[in-house]
Amino acid sequence: MKKIFKILLGIFLIFLLLLAGAVVYLTYAYPSERIKEMLLTTLERDYGIESSIGELRFRLFRGFELEDFRILGVKGMPYAKPPLQIGKVTFGYQWKALLARRLEINQLILRDIPLDYRLYPDGSSNLDPLLAAFADSSAAPADT
């Protein structure tokens, strides 16, 4: 009985060491500043969206937390006041997808969201260029 207990204890300790190693590796390989720059660069390169992030935290078991996320405008058309500010964004992800080197978001929580929306006399709004940046020509037509 003692031998089985020692084997189980050894397996448990090896598991804890592997887990601690994974946490240390991910902390150094992907520091918060690097992830933040990757996100901001992707938004600007792929969508032409200029944005800022106050603080980004990566928690291995809980996901990502962004604080003070602001969309400043579309490239070349900055707004006087950011049209979208989010106090806190929390992303939860799938573990299995991470093992396959993919990021699949399974939870998204948005808190503290002031939105600056202005409708102009011609029927356009200050958010039209921003929404056009995310428009996908292959997307299905909107339901009316």
Coordinates of C-alpha atoms in Angstrom, one line a residue:
M1 CA 0.0 0.0 0.0
K2 CA 2.9 2.4 0.8
K3 CA 4.5 1.6 -2.5
I4 CA 1.3 2.6 -4.4
F5 CA 1.0 5.8 -2.4
K6 CA 4.6 6.7 -3.2
I7 CA 4.1 6.1 -6.9
L8 CA 0.9 8.2 -6.9
L9 CA 2.6 10.9 -4.9
G10 CA 5.5 10.9 -7.4
I11 CA 3.2 11.1 -10.4
F12 CA 1.4 14.0 -8.7
L13 CA 4.7 15.8 -8.0
I14 CA 5.8 15.3 -11.6
F15 CA 2.5 16.8 -12.8
L16 CA 2.9 19.8 -10.5
L17 CA 6.5 20.4 -11.8
L18 CA 5.3 20.2 -15.4
L19 CA 2.5 22.6 -14.7
A20 CA 4.9 25.0 -13.0
G21 CA 7.3 24.7 -15.9
A22 CA 4.5 25.5 -18.3
V23 CA 3.6 28.6 -16.3
V24 CA 7.2 29.8 -16.2
Y25 CA 7.8 29.1 -19.9
L26 CA 4.6 31.0 -21.0
T27 CA 5.3 33.9 -18.7
Y28 CA 8.8 34.4 -20.2
A29 CA 8.0 33.4 -23.8
Y30 CA 4.8 35.5 -24.0
P31 CA 5.1 38.4 -21.6
S32 CA 2.1 40.7 -21.3
E33 CA 3.8 43.5 -23.2
R34 CA 4.5 41.2 -26.2
I35 CA 0.9 39.9 -26.3
K36 CA -0.4 43.5 -26.1
E37 CA 1.8 44.6 -29.0
M38 CA 0.8 41.6 -31.1
L39 CA -2.9 42.4 -30.5
L40 CA -2.5 46.1 -31.3
T41 CA -0.4 45.4 -34.4
T42 CA -2.9 42.8 -35.7
L43 CA -5.8 45.2 -35.3
E44 CA -4.0 47.9 -37.2
R45 CA -2.5 45.7 -39.9
D46 CA -5.6 43.6 -40.6
Y47 CA -8.4 46.0 -39.9
G48 CA -6.8 49.5 -40.0
I49 CA -8.0 50.1 -36.5
E50 CA -6.0 52.3 -34.2
S51 CA -6.4 51.3 -30.6
S52 CA -4.8 51.3 -27.2
I53 CA -4.7 49.0 -24.2
G54 CA -4.0 50.2 -20.7
E55 CA -3.0 46.9 -19.2
L56 CA -3.1 43.3 -20.3
R57 CA -2.8 40.3 -18.0
F58 CA -2.5 36.7 -19.1
R59 CA -3.7 34.1 -16.6
L60 CA -3.0 30.5 -17.6
F61 CA -6.2 29.1 -16.1
R62 CA -8.5 32.1 -16.5
G63 CA -7.5 33.6 -19.9
F64 CA -6.7 37.2 -20.8
E65 CA -7.8 40.4 -19.1
L66 CA -7.6 43.8 -20.9
E67 CA -8.1 46.9 -19.0
D68 CA -8.9 50.3 -20.5
F69 CA -9.2 49.1 -24.1
R70 CA -9.9 52.0 -26.5
I71 CA -10.6 52.1 -30.2
L72 CA -9.2 55.4 -31.3
G73 CA -10.4 55.3 -34.9
V74 CA -9.8 54.0 -38.3
K75 CA -6.3 54.5 -39.7
G76 CA -6.0 58.0 -41.2
M77 CA -9.4 59.1 -39.6
P78 CA -8.8 59.6 -35.9
Y79 CA -11.7 60.6 -33.7
A80 CA -11.6 63.6 -31.3
K81 CA -13.0 61.3 -28.7
P82 CA -12.6 57.5 -28.8
P83 CA -15.9 56.1 -30.1
L84 CA -15.5 52.9 -28.1
Q85 CA -13.9 52.4 -24.7
I86 CA -14.1 49.2 -22.7
G87 CA -13.2 49.3 -19.0
K88 CA -12.4 45.6 -18.8
V89 CA -12.4 42.8 -21.3
T90 CA -12.0 39.2 -20.2
F91 CA -11.4 36.3 -22.7
G92 CA -11.7 32.7 -21.6
Y93 CA -10.2 30.1 -24.0
Q94 CA -10.2 26.3 -24.7
W95 CA -7.3 24.3 -23.4
K96 CA -7.4 21.7 -26.1
A97 CA -7.1 24.3 -28.8
L98 CA -4.0 25.8 -27.1
L99 CA -2.4 22.4 -27.3
A100 CA -3.0 22.5 -31.1
R101 CA -1.5 26.0 -31.2
R102 CA -4.9 27.7 -31.9
L103 CA -6.7 30.2 -29.7
E104 CA -10.5 29.5 -29.4
I105 CA -12.4 31.9 -27.3
N106 CA -15.2 30.3 -25.3
Q107 CA -16.1 33.3 -23.0
L108 CA -16.1 37.0 -23.5
I109 CA -17.0 39.4 -20.8
L110 CA -17.2 43.2 -21.4
R111 CA -17.5 45.7 -18.5
D112 CA -17.9 49.4 -18.4
I113 CA -18.6 50.3 -22.0
P114 CA -19.2 54.0 -22.9
L115 CA -20.0 54.4 -26.6
D116 CA -19.8 57.7 -28.4
Y117 CA -22.4 57.4 -31.2
R118 CA -23.3 60.4 -33.4
L119 CA -25.9 60.3 -36.2
Y120 CA -25.4 63.0 -38.8
P121 CA -28.1 64.7 -40.9
D122 CA -27.1 62.8 -44.0
G123 CA -27.9 59.5 -42.2
S124 CA -24.3 58.5 -41.6
S125 CA -22.7 58.0 -38.2
N126 CA -19.3 58.5 -36.7
L127 CA -19.1 54.7 -36.4
D128 CA -19.6 53.9 -40.1
P129 CA -15.8 53.9 -41.0
L130 CA -15.2 51.7 -38.0
L131 CA -17.9 49.2 -38.9
A132 CA -16.7 49.2 -42.5
A133 CA -13.3 48.1 -41.3
F134 CA -14.8 44.9 -39.9
A135 CA -17.1 44.3 -42.9
D136 CA -16.4 41.0 -44.7
S137 CA -17.4 40.7 -48.3
S138 CA -17.8 37.0 -47.9
A139 CA -20.3 37.4 -45.0
A140 CA -23.9 36.5 -45.4
P141 CA -26.3 39.5 -46.0
A142 CA -27.8 41.0 -42.8
D143 CA -31.3 39.9 -41.8
T144 CA -33.8 42.8 -42.3

